[in-house]
Structures are given as C-alpha cells and as structure tokens.
Coordinates of C-alpha atoms and ligand atoms in Angstrom, one line a residue:
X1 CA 0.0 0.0 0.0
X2 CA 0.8 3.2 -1.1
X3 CA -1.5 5.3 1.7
X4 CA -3.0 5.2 5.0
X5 CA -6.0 6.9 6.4
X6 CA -5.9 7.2 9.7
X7 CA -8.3 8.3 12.8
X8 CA -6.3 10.7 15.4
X9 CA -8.7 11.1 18.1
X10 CA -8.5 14.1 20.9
X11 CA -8.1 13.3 24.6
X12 CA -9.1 14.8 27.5
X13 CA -8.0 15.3 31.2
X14 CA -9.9 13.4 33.6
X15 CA -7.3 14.4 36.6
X16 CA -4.3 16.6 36.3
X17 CA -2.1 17.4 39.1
X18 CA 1.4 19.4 39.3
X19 CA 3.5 17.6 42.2
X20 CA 6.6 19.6 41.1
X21 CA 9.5 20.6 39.3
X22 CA 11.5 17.8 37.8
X23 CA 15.7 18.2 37.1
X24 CA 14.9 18.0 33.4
X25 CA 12.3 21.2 34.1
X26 CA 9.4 19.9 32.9
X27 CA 7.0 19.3 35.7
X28 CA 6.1 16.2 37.6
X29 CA 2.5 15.2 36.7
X30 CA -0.2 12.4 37.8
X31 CA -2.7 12.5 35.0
X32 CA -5.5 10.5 34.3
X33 CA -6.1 10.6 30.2
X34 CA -9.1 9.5 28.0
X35 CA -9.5 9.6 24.3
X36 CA -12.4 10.3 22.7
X37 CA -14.0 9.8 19.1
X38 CA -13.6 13.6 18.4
X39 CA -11.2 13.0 16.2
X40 CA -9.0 14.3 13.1
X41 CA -8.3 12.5 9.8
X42 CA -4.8 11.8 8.3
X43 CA -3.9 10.5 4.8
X44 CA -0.5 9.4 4.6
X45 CA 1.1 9.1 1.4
X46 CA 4.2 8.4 -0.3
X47 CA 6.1 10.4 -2.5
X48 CA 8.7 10.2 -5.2
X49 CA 11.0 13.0 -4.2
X50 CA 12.7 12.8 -0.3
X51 CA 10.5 15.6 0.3
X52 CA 8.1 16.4 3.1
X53 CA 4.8 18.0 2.2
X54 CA 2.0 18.4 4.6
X55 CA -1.3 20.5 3.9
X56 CA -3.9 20.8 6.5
X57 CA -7.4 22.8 6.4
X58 CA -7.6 24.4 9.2
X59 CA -6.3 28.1 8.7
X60 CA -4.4 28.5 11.9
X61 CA -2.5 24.6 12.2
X62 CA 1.0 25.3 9.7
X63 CA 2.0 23.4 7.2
X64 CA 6.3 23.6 7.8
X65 CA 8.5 22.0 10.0
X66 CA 6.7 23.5 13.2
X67 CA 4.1 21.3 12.4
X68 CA 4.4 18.6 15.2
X69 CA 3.3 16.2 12.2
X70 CA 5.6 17.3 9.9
X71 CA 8.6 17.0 12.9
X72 CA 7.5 13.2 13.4
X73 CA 8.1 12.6 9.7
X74 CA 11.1 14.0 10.0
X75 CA 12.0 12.0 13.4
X76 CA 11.2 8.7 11.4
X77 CA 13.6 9.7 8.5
X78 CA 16.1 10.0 11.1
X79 CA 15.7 7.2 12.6
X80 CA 15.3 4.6 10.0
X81 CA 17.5 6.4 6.9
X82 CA 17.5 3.6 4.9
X83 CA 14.0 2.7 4.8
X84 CA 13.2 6.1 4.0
X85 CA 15.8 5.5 1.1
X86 CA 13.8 2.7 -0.4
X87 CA 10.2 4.5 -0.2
X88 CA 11.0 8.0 -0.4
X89 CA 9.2 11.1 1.2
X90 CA 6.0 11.6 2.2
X91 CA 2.7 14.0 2.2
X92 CA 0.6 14.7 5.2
X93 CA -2.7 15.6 4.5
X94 CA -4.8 16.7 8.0
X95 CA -8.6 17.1 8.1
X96 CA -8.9 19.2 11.6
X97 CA -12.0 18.4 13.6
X98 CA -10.4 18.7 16.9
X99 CA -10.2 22.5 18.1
X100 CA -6.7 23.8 17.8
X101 CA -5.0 25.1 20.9
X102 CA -7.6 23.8 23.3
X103 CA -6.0 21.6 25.7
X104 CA -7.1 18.3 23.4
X105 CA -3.7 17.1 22.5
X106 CA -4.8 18.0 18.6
X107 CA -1.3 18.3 17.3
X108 CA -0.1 15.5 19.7
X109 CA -2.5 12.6 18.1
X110 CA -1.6 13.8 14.9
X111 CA 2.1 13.7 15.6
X112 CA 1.0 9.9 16.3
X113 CA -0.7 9.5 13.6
X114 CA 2.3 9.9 11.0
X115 CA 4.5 7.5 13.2
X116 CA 1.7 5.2 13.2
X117 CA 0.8 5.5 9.3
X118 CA 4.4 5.4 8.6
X119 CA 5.7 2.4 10.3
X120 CA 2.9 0.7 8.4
X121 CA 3.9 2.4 4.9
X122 CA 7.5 1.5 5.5
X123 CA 6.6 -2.0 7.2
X124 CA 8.8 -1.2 9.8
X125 CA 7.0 -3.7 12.2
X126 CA 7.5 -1.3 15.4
X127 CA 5.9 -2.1 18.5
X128 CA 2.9 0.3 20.3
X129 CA 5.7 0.6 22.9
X130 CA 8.5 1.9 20.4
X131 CA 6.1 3.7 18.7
X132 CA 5.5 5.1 21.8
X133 CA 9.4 5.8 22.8
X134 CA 9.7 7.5 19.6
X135 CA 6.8 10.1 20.6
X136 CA 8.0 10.6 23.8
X137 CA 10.6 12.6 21.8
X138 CA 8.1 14.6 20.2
X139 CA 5.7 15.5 23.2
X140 CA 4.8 14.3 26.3
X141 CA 1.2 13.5 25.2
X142 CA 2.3 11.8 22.3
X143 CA 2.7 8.5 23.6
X144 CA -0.9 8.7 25.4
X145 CA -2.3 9.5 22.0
X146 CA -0.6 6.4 20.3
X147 CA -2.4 3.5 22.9
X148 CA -5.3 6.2 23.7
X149 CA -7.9 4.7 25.8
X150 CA -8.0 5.6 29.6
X151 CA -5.1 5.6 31.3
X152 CA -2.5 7.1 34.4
X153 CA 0.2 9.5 33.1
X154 CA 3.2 10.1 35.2
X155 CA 6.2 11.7 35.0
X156 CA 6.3 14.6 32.7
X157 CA 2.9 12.7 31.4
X158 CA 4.6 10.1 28.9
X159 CA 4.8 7.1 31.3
X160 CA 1.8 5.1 31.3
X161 CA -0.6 2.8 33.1
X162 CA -3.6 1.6 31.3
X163 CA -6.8 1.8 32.7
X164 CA -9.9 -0.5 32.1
X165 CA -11.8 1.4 29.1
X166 CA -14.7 3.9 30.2
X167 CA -16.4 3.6 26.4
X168 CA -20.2 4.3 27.7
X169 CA -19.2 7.9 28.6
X170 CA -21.0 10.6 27.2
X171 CA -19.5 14.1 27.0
X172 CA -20.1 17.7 25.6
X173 CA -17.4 19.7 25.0
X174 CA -16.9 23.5 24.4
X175 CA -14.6 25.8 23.1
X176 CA -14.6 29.6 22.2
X177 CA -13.8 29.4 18.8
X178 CA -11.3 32.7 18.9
X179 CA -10.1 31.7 22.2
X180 CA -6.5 30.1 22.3
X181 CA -4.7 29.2 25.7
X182 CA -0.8 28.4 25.4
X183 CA 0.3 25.4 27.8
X184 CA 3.7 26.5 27.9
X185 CA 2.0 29.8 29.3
X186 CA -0.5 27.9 31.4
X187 CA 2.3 25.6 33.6
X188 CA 4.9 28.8 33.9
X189 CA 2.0 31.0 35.2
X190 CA 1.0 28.0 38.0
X191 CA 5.2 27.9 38.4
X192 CA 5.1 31.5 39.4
X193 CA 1.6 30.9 41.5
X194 CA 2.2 27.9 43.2
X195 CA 6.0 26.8 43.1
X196 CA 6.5 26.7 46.5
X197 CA 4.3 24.4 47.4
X198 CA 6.2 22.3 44.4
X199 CA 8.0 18.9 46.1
X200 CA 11.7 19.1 44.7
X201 CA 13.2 16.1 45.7
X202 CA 13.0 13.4 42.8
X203 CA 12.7 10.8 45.1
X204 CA 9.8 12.5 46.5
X205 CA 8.4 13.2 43.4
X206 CA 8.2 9.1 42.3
X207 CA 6.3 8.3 45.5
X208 CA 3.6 11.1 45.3
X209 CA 3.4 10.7 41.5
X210 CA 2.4 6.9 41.9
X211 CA 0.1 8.1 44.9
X212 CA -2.7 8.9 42.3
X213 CA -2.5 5.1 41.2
X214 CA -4.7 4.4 44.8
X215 CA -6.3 7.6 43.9
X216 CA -10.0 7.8 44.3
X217 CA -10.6 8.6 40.8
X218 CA -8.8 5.7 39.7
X219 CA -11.1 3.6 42.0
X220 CA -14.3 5.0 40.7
X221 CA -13.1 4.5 36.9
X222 CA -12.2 0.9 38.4
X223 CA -15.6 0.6 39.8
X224 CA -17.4 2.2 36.4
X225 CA -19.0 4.5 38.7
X226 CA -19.6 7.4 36.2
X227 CA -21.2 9.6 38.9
X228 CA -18.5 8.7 41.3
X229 CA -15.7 10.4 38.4
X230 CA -17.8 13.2 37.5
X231 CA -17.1 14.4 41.3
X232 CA -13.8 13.2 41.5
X233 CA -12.8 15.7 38.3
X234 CA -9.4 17.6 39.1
X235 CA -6.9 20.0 37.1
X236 CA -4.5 22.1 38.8
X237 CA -4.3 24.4 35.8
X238 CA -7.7 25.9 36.3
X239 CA -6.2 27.8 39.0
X240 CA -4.4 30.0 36.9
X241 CA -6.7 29.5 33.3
X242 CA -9.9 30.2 35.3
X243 CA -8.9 33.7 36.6
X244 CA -7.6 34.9 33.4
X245 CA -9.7 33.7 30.8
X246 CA -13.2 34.6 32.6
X247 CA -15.1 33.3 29.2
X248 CA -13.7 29.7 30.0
X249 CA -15.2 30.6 34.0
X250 CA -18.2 31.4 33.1
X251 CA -18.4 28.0 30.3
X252 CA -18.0 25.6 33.2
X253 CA -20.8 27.5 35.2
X254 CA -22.9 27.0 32.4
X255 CA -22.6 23.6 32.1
X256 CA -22.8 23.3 35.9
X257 CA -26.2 25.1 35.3
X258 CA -27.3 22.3 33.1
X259 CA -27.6 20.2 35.6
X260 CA -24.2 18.1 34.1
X261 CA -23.1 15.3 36.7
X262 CA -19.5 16.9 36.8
X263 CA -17.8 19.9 34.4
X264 CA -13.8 20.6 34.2
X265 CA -11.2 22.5 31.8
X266 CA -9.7 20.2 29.5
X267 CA -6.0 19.8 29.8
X268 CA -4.7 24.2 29.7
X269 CA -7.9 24.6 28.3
X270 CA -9.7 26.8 27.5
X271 CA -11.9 23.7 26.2
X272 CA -14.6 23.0 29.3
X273 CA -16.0 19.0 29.0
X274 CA -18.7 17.9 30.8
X275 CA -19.9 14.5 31.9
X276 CA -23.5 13.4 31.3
X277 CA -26.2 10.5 31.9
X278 CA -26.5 9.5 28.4
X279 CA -26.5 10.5 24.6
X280 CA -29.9 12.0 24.7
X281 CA -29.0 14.0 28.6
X282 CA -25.5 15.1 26.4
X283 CA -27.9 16.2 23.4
X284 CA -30.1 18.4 25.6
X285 CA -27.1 19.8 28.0
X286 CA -25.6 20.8 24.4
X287 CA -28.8 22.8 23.6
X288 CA -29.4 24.3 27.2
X289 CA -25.5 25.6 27.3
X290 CA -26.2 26.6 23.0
X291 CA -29.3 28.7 24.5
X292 CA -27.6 29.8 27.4
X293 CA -25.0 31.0 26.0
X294 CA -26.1 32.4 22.3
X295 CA -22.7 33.0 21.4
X296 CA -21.9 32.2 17.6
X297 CA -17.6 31.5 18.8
X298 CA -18.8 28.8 20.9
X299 CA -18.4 25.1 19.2
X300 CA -20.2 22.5 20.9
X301 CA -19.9 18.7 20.5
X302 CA -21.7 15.6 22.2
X303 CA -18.6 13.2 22.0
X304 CA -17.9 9.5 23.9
X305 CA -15.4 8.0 25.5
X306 CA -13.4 5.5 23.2
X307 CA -10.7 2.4 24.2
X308 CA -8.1 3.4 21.4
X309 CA -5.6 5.8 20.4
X310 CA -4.7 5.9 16.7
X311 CA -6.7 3.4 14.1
X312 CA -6.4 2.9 10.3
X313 CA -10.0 4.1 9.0
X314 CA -11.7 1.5 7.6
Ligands
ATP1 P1 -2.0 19.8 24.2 O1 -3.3 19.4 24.8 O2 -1.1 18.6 23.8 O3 -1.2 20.8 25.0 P2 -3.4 21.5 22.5 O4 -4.6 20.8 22.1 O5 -3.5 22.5 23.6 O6 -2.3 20.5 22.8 P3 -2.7 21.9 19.8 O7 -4.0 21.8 19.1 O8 -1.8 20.8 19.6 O9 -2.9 22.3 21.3 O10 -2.0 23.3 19.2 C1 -1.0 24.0 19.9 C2 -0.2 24.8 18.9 O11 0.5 24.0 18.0 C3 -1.1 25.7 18.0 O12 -0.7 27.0 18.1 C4 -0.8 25.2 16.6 O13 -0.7 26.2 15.6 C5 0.5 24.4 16.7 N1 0.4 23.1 15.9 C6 1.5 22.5 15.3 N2 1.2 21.4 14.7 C7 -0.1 21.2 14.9 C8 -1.1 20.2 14.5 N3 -0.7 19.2 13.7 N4 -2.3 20.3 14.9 C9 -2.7 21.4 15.6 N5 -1.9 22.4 16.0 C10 -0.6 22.3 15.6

C-alpha cells in the first residue's frame, strides 16, 4: 500500500495534578487521560521525491516543520534512513475536527498518527511501545495518544498505566472558537503561582506521583461508577486558566447550570467538558448551554469515550 488513512482522536484530562519541578524542568505530573472519538483524519502518502509536504485545512495549524506532524516525519527519516531511502518522502494531508490550541492534545494525536501511518507504509514492524518511545521525543502527550484509551500519566505525562476502558461515557465539550490558551503559558503561570508548594526532591516526586494510582478517581473509573468520576474531576491548571480567561469561568458554570453530573477544563484549556447521563441528557445539556450562551464562537460537540488511540479508517 501506497496510503493510509488514519483516525487521530482528541483526549481529555480526567485528573491533572502538578506535584513539582522535575531536574529536566518539565514538571512532575499524575494524570489521568481519556481519548475520545472527536477526532482528526490523516492520509498518509508516499512520494517520489525525499521531500516532506504536509497541507492541512484548518487556517491557523501550519503546514512547515513546526508542524508537530511534519517534525514526526522527520523523526522517522532520522531514525530509519535507509527505509526512508527505499520508499521515499512523504505527504501529510490533516482534516482538523479537533479545536486547535484547546488543551485536546490535537497536534499531539496527529504527531501519532504519522508515526503510526508510517511504520505501516514502510513495514517497519515497530511495537505500540517503540512507537510510543519515539513520541515521547516529540511530546509528552504523544505516547498517550498512540495507545489512547483511559489511562494514568506520570512523569512529565509520557509514562503510562492503562486503565480498564470507560467507552459508555458521554461528554459535551466546548470551546470559544477565537479563544487560544498556550500550555507553555499555562504551567509557567502556576510555576510562578504555586512553586512553593512544588515537592523538589526526585525521590519524592516518584512516590507522590504513583500516589494517584490508589487515587479515588482511579477507584471509581475501576468501579465504572460514572457519577463517582464526574465528582472526582481535578486540574491544577484551572487555577491560573480560570482567573484569566473569565469566558472559560463562566463555560464551566454553564454547564454546571445544566444540571451536568460533573464539568472541568480540559488539559490548559480553554476547552470545558462535561460529563453526562447518556446521549440524549448530552444532546439536551448541548442545547441548554447553546441557549444559554447564544454566542456564535462557541463550538459545541456531544462526543464519547473510546478504548483506542490511533486506528487505520476502515
Ligand atoms: P496539548 O493538549 O497537547 O497541550 P493543545 O490541544 O492545547 O495541545 P494543539 O491543538 O496541539 O494544542 O495546538 C497547539 C499549537 O501547536 C497551535 O498553536 C498550533 O498552531 C500548533 N500546531 C503545530 N502542529 C499542529 C497540528 N498538527 N495540529 C494542531 N496544531 C498544531
């Protein structure tokens, strides 16, 4: 096969917490991730020249090397020069459904994507957990978005635990359309806030971490208990996020409003998810927060809970 078309779904933040500052200066997070079938579309395809050219619709996602797709392309060509020698380059075509900039690892899954698509256009035979190695060099949420499903991120978010699958979870999501948080702005603003409190000791910072794996969220997603997680929601980052985007504020207290069984920002944000009883309670929370808010810049989507990362579409 010449092409690939894959399915690069979002993910959200079910739990996030900052423990501290690691030597490497990343921080020390215990996250719990889940993907979800909001997802993007990538063609792979090779080409005849050793070129790579990616196009994507989405006005504000660019199409050069500081495309985090385009710099996994380039990490495979790297890494495996001769196989690239034998097939050639390749072109990256992205159909954007996931908001950009929103705190839903969009340009992470994508990133996972291309080293998915290409280790099958090459027939590398990599493993999920190579695959993953190689997109822990990318981003930390890279390797999340490769397995997808539920699972507990530690570290600076690329070591994970799988979780059983929540797939009977039904979510609405929002995002200001014109509203764009930046994570690198979002963890140095809590650094500022909040690094004192930060545990510095490395040694510390493995037994805390591993401290959310007897969490009570990870019980209730053990137990299924839906209503259980929706109270259990956490994310540090709303702490700074909250006060300085009041728009994103006032989207959670809407969808509190709506009678939701639990509401939380999504990853920096500014995306706001909420948890709900079922497809039709998700269908109406969507047009009470729609009415509610009368707002053209707000996108709204009734999403669920999925078990996988990155799949070939079929
Ligand atoms: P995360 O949740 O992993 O922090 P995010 O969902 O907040 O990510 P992205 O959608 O990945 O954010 O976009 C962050 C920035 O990266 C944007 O400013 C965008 O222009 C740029 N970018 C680079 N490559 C991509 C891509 N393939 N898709 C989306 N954005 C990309």
């Amino acid at each position: 096969m010449h092409s690939y078309t894959l399915i690069a779904p979002a993910k959200i933040n079910l739990y996030l917490e900052i423990i501290g500052d690691r030597p490497d200066h990343y921080h020390e997070l215990a996250m719990i991730l889940q993907s979800i079938d909001l997802a993007d579309e990538i063609e792979l395809r090779s080409l005849n020249t050793d070129r790579i050219r990616l196009h994507c619709d989405h006005p504000q996602v660019p199409s050069d090397e500081s495309n985090i797709a385009y710099q996994a392309a380039e990490l495979m060509m790297r890494k495996f020069p001769n196989t690239f020698a034998k097939y050639g380059g390749v072109e990256i075509s992205i159909t954007k459904r996931i908001p950009v900039a929103a705190g839903l690892a969009g340009g992470s899954t994508n990133a996972a994507a291309v080293l998915v698509g290409i280790n099958l256009l090459w027939k590398l035979g990599l493993t999920q957990s190579e695959l993953e190695e190689l997109g822990a060099t990318l981003g930390s949420d890279v390797p999340f978005c490769v397995a997808g499903g539920t699972a507990i991120a530690t570290g600076r978010g690329e070591q994970l635990s799988p979780l059983p699958s929540l797939n009977s979870i039904y979510i609405v999501l929002g995002k200001y359309k014109s509203l764009e948080v930046s994570t690198p702005w979002a963890y140095k603003t809590y650094r500022t806030q909040f690094g004192d409190s930060y545990i510095r000791d490395s040694d510390n910072l493995a037994v805390r971490a591993s401290a959310v794996h007897s969490g009570e969220m990870v019980k209730a997603i053990l137990h299924q208990d839906v209503k259980e997680i929706a109270q259990k929601l956490h994310n540090d980052l709303e702490k700074v996020v909250l006060p300085a985007y009041p728009q994103v504020l006032e989207l959670r207290e809407t969808f509190a409003n709506a009678g939701v069984l639990g509401t939380m920002m999504s990853g920096s944000g500014p995306s706001v998810f909420a948890l709900c009883e079922s497809q039709e309670h998700a269908e109406q929370v969507k047009q009470q927060v729609k009415t509610a808010t009368n707002n053209e810049d707000l996108e709204l989507f009734v999403t669920q809970a999925i078990a996988h990362g990155i799949q070939i579409a079929s």
